[in-house]
Coordinates of C-alpha atoms in Angstrom, one line a residue:
M1 CA 0.0 0.0 0.0
G2 CA 1.4 3.4 -1.0
L3 CA -0.6 6.6 -0.8
N4 CA 0.4 10.3 -0.7
L5 CA -2.1 12.1 1.7
L6 CA -2.8 15.8 2.1
T7 CA -4.3 16.4 5.5
V8 CA -6.3 19.6 5.7
T9 CA -7.4 20.9 9.1
T10 CA -7.3 23.9 11.4
L11 CA -7.0 21.5 14.3
Y12 CA -3.3 20.5 14.4
P13 CA -0.5 21.2 16.9
N14 CA 2.1 23.8 16.2
A15 CA 5.2 25.2 17.8
E16 CA 3.1 27.9 19.5
M17 CA 0.2 25.7 20.5
P18 CA 1.7 22.2 20.9
F19 CA -1.5 20.6 22.2
H20 CA -4.0 22.1 19.8
G21 CA -5.8 19.3 17.9
I22 CA -3.2 16.8 19.1
F23 CA -5.8 14.0 18.6
V24 CA -5.6 14.6 14.8
E25 CA -1.8 14.4 14.8
N26 CA -1.9 11.2 16.9
R27 CA -4.1 9.5 14.4
L28 CA -2.1 10.6 11.4
R29 CA 1.1 9.5 13.1
E30 CA -0.3 6.0 13.5
I31 CA -1.5 5.8 9.9
L32 CA 2.0 6.8 8.7
K33 CA 3.5 3.8 10.5
I34 CA 2.0 1.7 7.7
Q35 CA 4.5 1.0 5.0
G36 CA 4.1 3.3 2.0
M37 CA 1.8 5.9 3.6
R38 CA 3.1 9.5 3.2
A39 CA 1.5 12.8 4.2
R40 CA 1.8 16.5 4.2
V41 CA -0.4 18.6 6.5
V42 CA -1.8 22.0 5.7
A43 CA -3.1 23.5 8.9
P44 CA -4.2 27.1 8.3
V45 CA -4.5 29.6 11.2
P46 CA -6.5 32.8 11.3
W47 CA -4.5 35.9 10.1
F48 CA -3.6 38.5 12.7
P49 CA -1.1 41.3 12.3
L50 CA 0.4 41.5 15.8
T51 CA 2.3 39.0 17.8
A52 CA 2.3 40.6 21.2
K53 CA 1.1 38.4 24.1
G54 CA -1.4 41.0 25.1
F55 CA -3.5 40.0 22.1
G56 CA -4.3 36.6 23.6
R57 CA -5.0 33.7 21.3
Y58 CA -4.9 35.9 18.2
G59 CA -1.4 37.0 19.1
R60 CA -0.6 33.3 19.4
F61 CA -2.0 32.7 15.9
A62 CA 0.3 35.4 14.6
R63 CA 3.4 33.7 16.2
V64 CA 2.7 30.3 14.6
P65 CA 5.5 29.5 12.0
R66 CA 4.6 29.4 8.4
E67 CA 6.0 25.9 8.1
E68 CA 7.6 23.3 10.4
C69 CA 8.3 19.6 10.7
R70 CA 6.6 17.5 13.3
S71 CA 7.5 13.9 13.8
G72 CA 9.0 13.8 10.3
V73 CA 5.9 15.3 8.7
A74 CA 5.9 18.6 6.8
V75 CA 3.3 21.0 8.3
F76 CA 2.3 24.2 6.7
H77 CA 0.3 27.1 8.3
P78 CA -1.0 29.5 5.6
R79 CA -3.2 32.3 6.9
F80 CA -6.9 32.8 6.3
M81 CA -9.3 35.6 7.2
L82 CA -11.6 34.9 10.2
L83 CA -13.5 37.8 11.7
P84 CA -13.9 37.3 15.5
K85 CA -17.4 36.3 16.6
V86 CA -19.0 37.1 13.2
G87 CA -17.0 35.1 10.7
M88 CA -18.6 31.7 10.9
R89 CA -20.7 31.9 7.8
G90 CA -17.8 33.0 5.6
A91 CA -15.1 30.9 7.3
A92 CA -15.3 28.0 4.8
G93 CA -15.0 30.2 1.8
S94 CA -12.1 32.2 3.3
L95 CA -10.3 29.0 4.3
F96 CA -10.7 27.5 0.8
R97 CA -9.3 30.7 -0.8
A98 CA -6.3 30.4 1.4
L99 CA -5.9 26.7 0.6
K100 CA -6.2 27.3 -3.1
A101 CA -3.6 30.1 -3.0
F102 CA -1.3 27.9 -1.1
A103 CA -1.8 25.0 -3.5
R104 CA -1.0 27.2 -6.5
D105 CA 2.0 28.7 -4.8
R106 CA 3.4 25.2 -3.9
D107 CA 2.2 23.6 -7.1
L108 CA 0.4 20.8 -5.2
R109 CA -1.1 19.5 -8.4
S110 CA 2.3 18.3 -9.5
M111 CA 3.1 16.5 -6.2
G112 CA 1.2 13.3 -6.9
I113 CA -1.3 13.7 -4.1
D114 CA -3.7 10.7 -4.0
L115 CA -6.3 11.9 -1.5
V116 CA -7.3 14.9 0.6
D117 CA -8.0 14.0 4.3
G118 CA -10.3 16.7 5.8
Q119 CA -10.4 16.6 9.6
Y120 CA -13.4 18.3 11.4
L121 CA -16.5 19.3 9.4
Y122 CA -16.6 23.1 9.5
P123 CA -14.9 25.0 8.1
D124 CA -12.2 22.4 7.5
A125 CA -14.0 19.6 5.7
V126 CA -16.2 22.0 3.6
A127 CA -13.0 23.7 2.4
A128 CA -11.2 20.4 2.0
V129 CA -13.9 19.0 -0.3
R130 CA -13.6 22.1 -2.5
L131 CA -9.9 21.8 -2.6
S132 CA -10.0 18.2 -3.5
R133 CA -12.2 18.9 -6.6
W134 CA -9.8 21.7 -7.6
L135 CA -6.9 19.3 -7.3
G136 CA -8.8 16.5 -9.1
V137 CA -8.4 13.9 -6.3
P138 CA -10.9 12.1 -4.0
V139 CA -11.5 13.3 -0.4
V140 CA -12.4 11.6 2.9
V141 CA -13.8 13.8 5.7
T142 CA -13.8 13.0 9.5
A143 CA -16.4 14.2 12.0
R144 CA -15.0 14.5 15.5
G145 CA -17.6 15.9 18.0
S146 CA -18.8 19.5 18.3
D147 CA -18.8 19.8 14.5
V148 CA -21.8 17.5 14.5
T149 CA -23.4 18.1 17.9
Q150 CA -23.2 21.9 17.8
I151 CA -21.8 23.6 14.7
A152 CA -23.9 21.6 12.2
R153 CA -27.1 22.8 14.0
F154 CA -26.5 26.4 13.0
P155 CA -28.8 27.2 10.0
S156 CA -26.1 29.5 8.5
V157 CA -23.6 26.7 7.9
R158 CA -25.6 23.5 7.9
P159 CA -26.3 23.5 4.2
A160 CA -22.6 23.9 3.4
I161 CA -21.8 21.0 5.8
L162 CA -24.4 18.7 4.4
G163 CA -23.3 19.5 0.8
A164 CA -19.7 18.6 1.7
L165 CA -20.7 15.4 3.4
R166 CA -22.7 14.3 0.4
E167 CA -20.0 15.2 -2.0
A168 CA -17.2 13.5 0.0
D169 CA -16.0 10.1 -1.3
A170 CA -16.2 8.7 2.3
V171 CA -17.2 10.0 5.7
I172 CA -15.6 8.9 9.0
A173 CA -17.1 9.3 12.5
V174 CA -15.0 8.6 15.6
S175 CA -18.0 7.1 17.5
R176 CA -21.3 5.4 16.9
S177 CA -23.0 8.4 18.6
L178 CA -21.6 10.8 16.0
K179 CA -22.6 8.5 13.2
E180 CA -26.2 8.6 14.6
G181 CA -25.9 12.4 14.7
L182 CA -24.8 12.5 11.1
V183 CA -27.7 10.3 10.0
D184 CA -30.1 12.6 11.9
L185 CA -28.7 15.5 9.9
G186 CA -29.6 13.7 6.7
V187 CA -26.4 11.9 5.7
T188 CA -26.8 8.5 4.2
E189 CA -25.9 5.9 6.8
S190 CA -24.1 3.6 4.3
S191 CA -21.6 6.4 3.5
I192 CA -20.4 6.7 7.1
T193 CA -17.6 4.5 8.6
V194 CA -17.0 4.5 12.4
L195 CA -13.3 4.5 13.2
R196 CA -12.8 5.2 16.9
N197 CA -9.7 6.9 18.3
G198 CA -7.1 4.8 20.0
V199 CA -4.6 5.2 22.7
D200 CA -0.8 5.0 22.7
L201 CA -0.2 2.0 24.9
E202 CA 3.5 2.5 25.1
L203 CA 3.3 6.1 26.2
F204 CA 0.3 5.7 28.5
R205 CA 1.0 2.9 30.9
P206 CA 1.0 2.4 34.7
L207 CA 3.9 4.1 36.4
P208 CA 5.1 3.9 40.0
R209 CA 3.1 6.3 42.1
G210 CA 6.3 8.2 43.0
S211 CA 7.2 8.9 39.4
H212 CA 5.1 12.1 39.3
E213 CA 6.9 15.5 39.7
P214 CA 8.4 16.3 43.1
G215 CA 6.4 18.4 45.4
L216 CA 2.9 17.4 44.1
G217 CA 1.9 18.2 47.6
V218 CA -1.4 16.3 48.0
A219 CA -2.6 14.0 50.8
G220 CA -5.3 11.4 50.9
K221 CA -7.2 10.3 47.8
L222 CA -6.4 12.1 44.6
A223 CA -8.6 12.8 41.6
V224 CA -7.5 14.3 38.3
T225 CA -9.5 16.0 35.6
V226 CA -7.8 16.7 32.2
G227 CA -9.1 18.9 29.5
H228 CA -9.3 22.4 28.0
L229 CA -10.7 24.8 30.5
I230 CA -13.9 25.7 28.8
P231 CA -17.5 25.6 30.0
R232 CA -18.5 22.4 28.3
K233 CA -15.8 20.4 30.0
G234 CA -17.5 20.9 33.4
Q235 CA -14.5 21.5 35.7
D236 CA -16.8 23.6 37.9
I237 CA -18.9 20.6 38.5
V238 CA -15.9 18.6 39.5
L239 CA -14.7 21.3 41.9
K240 CA -18.1 21.3 43.6
A241 CA -18.1 17.5 43.8
V242 CA -14.7 17.4 45.4
A243 CA -15.8 20.1 47.9
Q244 CA -18.2 17.5 49.2
L245 CA -15.4 14.9 49.7
P246 CA -13.0 16.3 52.3
E247 CA -10.7 13.4 52.0
V248 CA -10.1 14.0 48.2
S249 CA -7.7 16.3 46.5
L250 CA -7.9 17.3 42.9
L251 CA -5.5 18.0 40.0
V252 CA -6.8 20.2 37.2
V253 CA -4.8 19.7 34.1
G254 CA -5.3 22.1 31.2
E255 CA -5.5 25.7 30.2
G256 CA -8.2 27.9 28.7
P257 CA -10.4 30.9 29.2
E258 CA -12.2 29.5 32.2
E259 CA -9.1 29.3 34.4
R260 CA -9.6 32.5 36.3
R261 CA -13.2 31.7 37.1
L262 CA -12.3 28.2 38.2
R263 CA -9.5 29.4 40.5
A264 CA -12.0 31.9 42.0
L265 CA -14.6 29.1 42.5
A266 CA -12.0 26.9 44.2
G267 CA -11.3 29.7 46.6
E268 CA -15.0 30.3 47.3
L269 CA -15.5 26.5 48.0
G270 CA -12.6 26.6 50.5
L271 CA -10.7 23.9 48.7
G272 CA -7.3 25.6 49.4
S273 CA -4.4 23.2 49.2
R274 CA -6.8 20.4 48.1
V275 CA -6.8 21.6 44.5
R276 CA -3.9 22.3 42.2
F277 CA -4.1 23.9 38.8
M278 CA -1.3 22.3 36.7
G279 CA -1.7 24.1 33.4
A280 CA -1.4 22.2 30.1
R281 CA 0.9 19.2 30.1
A282 CA 2.6 17.3 27.3
P283 CA 1.4 13.7 26.7
S284 CA 4.8 12.5 28.0
E285 CA 3.9 14.0 31.4
L286 CA 0.3 12.9 31.6
A287 CA 1.1 9.2 32.2
A288 CA 2.8 10.0 35.5
I289 CA 0.0 12.3 36.5
Y290 CA -2.7 9.7 35.7
S291 CA -0.7 7.1 37.6
A292 CA -0.3 9.4 40.6
A293 CA -4.1 9.7 40.9
D294 CA -6.7 7.3 42.2
V295 CA -9.4 8.3 39.7
S296 CA -9.9 10.4 36.6
V297 CA -13.1 12.4 36.2
L298 CA -14.6 14.1 33.2
A299 CA -17.9 16.1 33.5
S300 CA -18.3 17.2 29.9
S301 CA -21.7 18.2 28.4
R302 CA -20.6 16.9 25.0
E303 CA -17.9 14.5 23.8
G304 CA -17.3 12.9 20.4
W305 CA -14.7 10.5 21.8
A306 CA -12.9 11.4 25.0
N307 CA -9.3 10.4 24.6
V308 CA -8.5 11.3 28.2
L309 CA -10.6 8.5 29.5
L310 CA -8.6 5.9 27.5
E311 CA -5.4 7.5 28.6
S312 CA -6.3 7.2 32.2
M313 CA -7.4 3.6 31.9
A314 CA -4.2 2.7 30.0
C315 CA -2.4 3.9 33.1
G316 CA -4.6 1.5 35.2
R317 CA -6.8 4.2 36.7
P318 CA -10.6 4.1 36.9
V319 CA -12.7 6.8 35.3
V320 CA -15.9 8.7 36.3
A321 CA -17.6 10.5 33.4
S322 CA -20.9 12.1 32.3
A323 CA -22.9 9.8 30.0
V324 CA -22.8 12.0 26.9
G325 CA -21.9 11.5 23.3
G326 CA -19.4 8.7 22.6
T327 CA -18.4 8.4 26.3
P328 CA -20.6 5.3 26.9
E329 CA -18.8 3.6 24.0
V330 CA -15.4 4.4 25.5
M331 CA -16.5 3.0 28.9
E332 CA -18.7 0.1 27.8
G333 CA -17.5 -2.8 30.0
A334 CA -14.7 -0.9 31.6
P335 CA -13.8 -2.3 35.1
G336 CA -14.9 0.1 37.8
G337 CA -15.9 2.8 35.3
R338 CA -18.9 4.9 36.3
L339 CA -21.1 6.8 33.9
V340 CA -23.0 9.7 35.6
A341 CA -26.4 10.4 34.1
E342 CA -27.0 13.7 35.9
R343 CA -24.3 16.4 35.5
T344 CA -24.6 17.7 39.0
P345 CA -22.0 18.0 41.8
E346 CA -24.0 15.6 44.0
A347 CA -24.1 12.9 41.3
F348 CA -20.4 13.2 40.6
A349 CA -19.5 13.2 44.3
Q350 CA -21.5 10.0 44.8
A351 CA -19.8 8.3 41.8
L352 CA -16.4 9.4 43.1
R353 CA -17.2 8.2 46.6
E354 CA -18.2 4.7 45.3
T355 CA -15.2 4.4 43.0
L356 CA -12.7 5.4 45.7
S357 CA -14.3 3.1 48.3
A358 CA -14.0 0.0 46.1
P359 CA -11.3 0.6 43.5
P360 CA -11.0 -2.0 40.7
S361 CA -7.8 -3.8 39.9
A362 CA -5.3 -1.6 38.0
D363 CA -4.3 -4.7 35.9
D364 CA -7.9 -5.2 34.9
I365 CA -8.3 -1.6 33.9
R366 CA -5.1 -1.7 31.8
G367 CA -6.3 -4.9 30.2
Y368 CA -9.5 -3.3 29.1
A369 CA -7.6 -0.3 27.6
E370 CA -5.3 -2.6 25.7
G371 CA -8.3 -3.4 23.5
F372 CA -8.1 0.2 22.2
G373 CA -4.7 0.3 20.7
W374 CA -4.1 2.2 17.5
G375 CA -2.9 -0.7 15.3
E376 CA -6.2 -2.1 13.9
V377 CA -7.8 1.4 13.6
A378 CA -4.9 2.7 11.6
R379 CA -5.0 -0.3 9.3
Q380 CA -8.8 0.1 8.8
Q381 CA -8.4 3.8 7.9
A382 CA -5.5 3.1 5.5
N383 CA -7.6 0.5 3.8
L384 CA -10.5 2.9 3.5
Y385 CA -8.2 5.5 1.9
A386 CA -6.9 2.9 -0.5
D387 CA -10.4 1.7 -1.5
V388 CA -11.5 5.3 -2.1
V389 CA -8.4 6.1 -4.3
A390 CA -8.8 2.8 -6.2
K391 CA -12.5 3.5 -6.9
A392 CA -11.7 7.1 -8.1
R393 CA -9.0 5.7 -10.4
R394 CA -11.4 3.2 -11.9
M395 CA -13.9 5.9 -12.5
V396 CA -11.3 8.0 -14.3
A397 CA -10.3 5.0 -16.4
D398 CA -13.9 4.1 -17.3
N399 CA -14.6 7.7 -18.4
A400 CA -11.4 8.2 -20.4
P401 CA -12.1 8.8 -24.1
A402 CA -11.2 5.9 -26.3
A403 CA -8.0 6.2 -28.2
A404 CA -8.4 7.5 -31.8
P405 CA -8.0 4.7 -34.4
M406 CA -4.7 4.6 -36.1
A407 CA -4.6 6.0 -39.7
S408 CA -4.2 3.4 -42.4
I409 CA -0.9 3.2 -44.0

């Protein structure tokens, strides 16, 4: 198998934001382990003229390098116009124009690209479908979570999303729940393939409890919640639940716009030294953090496929999570895992109390997680790509004009 992929997405890590869209990079890295698979990544970022840190995330966008190499993969970051708060409707068009200009500048048509891989539905996949048609190659798009459960519900962009889904040569959903959501939107069920995310079983593994950073400074039972600090991740619910469990301390791992409010809430709840905000951490650090904890907790209101739950279980730690989106699929049959039907502090406090009072075997939890390695998922995705490319080539051959008859001598 040998294919030359062009991955198009605004969700991809870069030197300035190393954890942004890391789940897309993880999947691509696993696919590229298959012999003959090659890829370039075009990960545009919004244009902004000033790099000063005082401009927040837009200043960070401005500091992203134009191109870089990550894990041996060439990654390009052209700029596109995105007007803050009002640019959703025009985002796909703006993104496509930037992609087309980049493709012309780099002469992508001459690089033997076999397939465009569009990650996230809007604006990424909509623009990726248009680019694939301009390049004259097939396209596969992947739905990942809020692109289905939230963005596709907006009347201003839903027609563009549905048009791209119907025009794509194949559609991937990372969970059965997302597939059902796509069908509800009007996508043909037979066109959707479910290919879940996996977990790096070498990176995420049980480590000695003392392997975490010195001076962690917690006593008693320890919970950890990992995720971007945004409202839908529900860290406020976790803080309020831990406030009801005086014997439990909490690590909050992540960064985001909610951090100031969450720190203030922790103070109001009197959590004091029982909570520690650790900021964003690299995957290489997370295994030690999960292993140091007694339980991992996630109180999200929406999830496509929560990678942090698999990471925790791969480290032998039980998980407590809200029963939303693809989370029940992640935890189906997990030893000691608890799904919380009501996103309330009281319900989470009870689930944590039950889990900590009768913890399951770390070996059993790790054994469950081992069923979610990347190998088979990567093979299935590479095979899907190969089938799409082969079908497109057959169609081109079938539609090619017959050769003109040779003139008689």
